[in-house]
Amino acid sequence: WAGKRNVVVHQAAKISKAAPKVWQDYLDNAKAVAEEGFEIFRELDRLRRLKAADKPV
């Protein structure tokens, strides 16, 4: 996921006067990468909460 995220950021830096089709492709890819990252974040957060719940107070 991190590699895909870096590609999205790099592509954003290169866009200057891109055609609408190119821009839409970029947005579609960025959305997919963001959704994947959000799912990873949710799973990690769930695991952290489980781990924290197992610790004695």
XYZ file of N, CA and C in Angstrom:
171
model
N 0.815 -1.183 0.000
C 0.000 0.000 0.000
C 0.868 1.260 0.000
N 1.903 1.291 0.799
C 2.740 2.488 0.892
C 3.367 2.829 -0.455
N 3.756 1.809 -1.207
C 4.323 2.053 -2.534
C 3.305 2.686 -3.465
N 2.070 2.193 -3.417
C 1.009 2.773 -4.249
C 0.734 4.216 -3.835
N 0.742 4.462 -2.525
C 0.526 5.824 -2.032
C 1.608 6.761 -2.550
N 2.854 6.304 -2.528
C 3.950 7.132 -3.019
C 3.807 7.437 -4.503
N 3.323 6.465 -5.278
C 3.101 6.694 -6.709
C 2.043 7.775 -6.902
N 0.966 7.724 -6.125
C -0.094 8.729 -6.236
C 0.457 10.118 -5.942
N 1.232 10.249 -4.883
C 1.803 11.543 -4.523
C 2.748 12.024 -5.619
N 3.562 11.137 -6.143
C 4.498 11.495 -7.208
C 3.743 11.946 -8.457
N 2.680 11.242 -8.809
C 1.892 11.618 -9.980
C 1.250 12.986 -9.785
N 0.793 13.271 -8.590
C 0.173 14.568 -8.316
C 1.177 15.694 -8.509
N 2.412 15.457 -8.134
C 3.446 16.474 -8.283
C 3.779 16.728 -9.748
N 3.576 15.735 -10.618
C 3.916 15.876 -12.035
C 2.805 16.506 -12.867
N 1.588 16.518 -12.371
C 0.462 17.020 -13.165
C 0.553 18.536 -13.273
N 0.548 19.030 -14.487
C 0.540 20.474 -14.686
C -0.692 20.873 -15.495
N -0.704 20.473 -16.769
C -1.845 20.785 -17.630
C -2.349 19.497 -18.258
N -2.661 18.551 -17.424
C -3.082 17.236 -17.907
C -4.468 17.320 -18.537
N -4.687 16.461 -19.505
C -6.001 16.355 -20.129
C -6.994 15.804 -19.106
N -8.279 16.136 -19.241
C -9.272 15.636 -18.274
C -9.245 14.113 -18.106
N -9.009 13.363 -19.171
C -8.970 11.899 -19.073
C -7.834 11.469 -18.150
N -6.680 12.080 -18.329
C -5.529 11.752 -17.482
C -5.841 12.110 -16.026
N -6.445 13.260 -15.818
C -6.774 13.694 -14.472
C -7.777 12.737 -13.827
N -8.780 12.303 -14.586
C -9.773 11.380 -14.044
C -9.134 10.039 -13.694
N -8.217 9.561 -14.531
C -7.494 8.324 -14.216
C -6.723 8.483 -12.909
N -6.072 9.636 -12.747
C -5.324 9.911 -11.524
C -6.262 9.885 -10.311
N -7.402 10.569 -10.430
C -8.342 10.614 -9.312
C -8.885 9.232 -8.972
N -9.187 8.444 -9.988
C -9.681 7.083 -9.750
C -8.641 6.244 -9.020
N -7.389 6.354 -9.446
C -6.305 5.608 -8.794
C -6.096 6.097 -7.360
N -6.114 7.412 -7.177
C -5.919 7.974 -5.840
C -7.027 7.513 -4.896
N -8.250 7.465 -5.382
C -9.379 7.022 -4.558
C -9.206 5.565 -4.142
N -8.809 4.722 -5.081
C -8.616 3.302 -4.771
C -7.512 3.115 -3.731
N -6.421 3.858 -3.880
C -5.308 3.752 -2.935
C -5.739 4.260 -1.555
N -6.482 5.356 -1.521
C -6.950 5.897 -0.242
C -7.893 4.920 0.456
N -8.779 4.301 -0.302
C -9.700 3.329 0.293
C -8.944 2.126 0.848
N -7.934 1.672 0.114
C -7.122 0.551 0.597
C -6.395 0.939 1.884
N -5.835 2.132 1.905
C -5.143 2.608 3.098
C -6.071 2.737 4.291
N -7.290 3.199 4.041
C -8.265 3.334 5.122
C -8.631 1.973 5.701
N -8.788 0.980 4.861
C -9.095 -0.374 5.343
C -7.937 -0.924 6.180
N -6.710 -0.676 5.739
C -5.536 -1.112 6.505
C -5.518 -0.408 7.858
N -5.774 0.907 7.853
C -5.810 1.669 9.094
C -6.863 1.107 10.052
N -8.057 0.821 9.538
C -9.123 0.288 10.389
C -8.723 -1.041 11.011
N -8.092 -1.903 10.232
C -7.674 -3.205 10.760
C -6.590 -3.037 11.825
N -5.615 -2.163 11.572
C -4.570 -1.921 12.569
C -5.155 -1.319 13.841
N -6.086 -0.393 13.693
C -6.726 0.217 14.852
C -7.479 -0.833 15.663
N -8.173 -1.728 14.972
C -8.905 -2.802 15.655
C -7.939 -3.683 16.439
N -6.813 -4.029 15.821
C -5.827 -4.874 16.498
C -5.210 -4.161 17.696
N -4.935 -2.858 17.557
C -4.392 -2.094 18.684
C -5.372 -2.073 19.849
N -6.642 -1.906 19.539
C -7.652 -1.876 20.602
C -7.756 -3.228 21.300
N -7.680 -4.301 20.529
C -7.709 -5.636 21.133
C -6.507 -5.840 22.042
N -5.344 -5.417 21.571
C -4.126 -5.566 22.359
C -4.222 -4.741 23.642
N -4.729 -3.521 23.539
C -4.866 -2.659 24.714
C -5.868 -3.245 25.704
N -6.903 -3.884 25.204
C -7.917 -4.477 26.082
C -7.365 -5.676 26.841
N -6.351 -6.326 26.296
C -5.758 -7.494 26.950
C -4.794 -7.119 28.068
N -4.327 -5.873 28.098
C -3.369 -5.454 29.122
C -4.083 -5.267 30.456
N -3.468 -5.768 31.537
C -4.064 -5.540 32.861
C -3.936 -4.068 33.254
N -4.918 -3.589 34.000
C -4.919 -2.167 34.387
C -4.188 -1.954 35.652
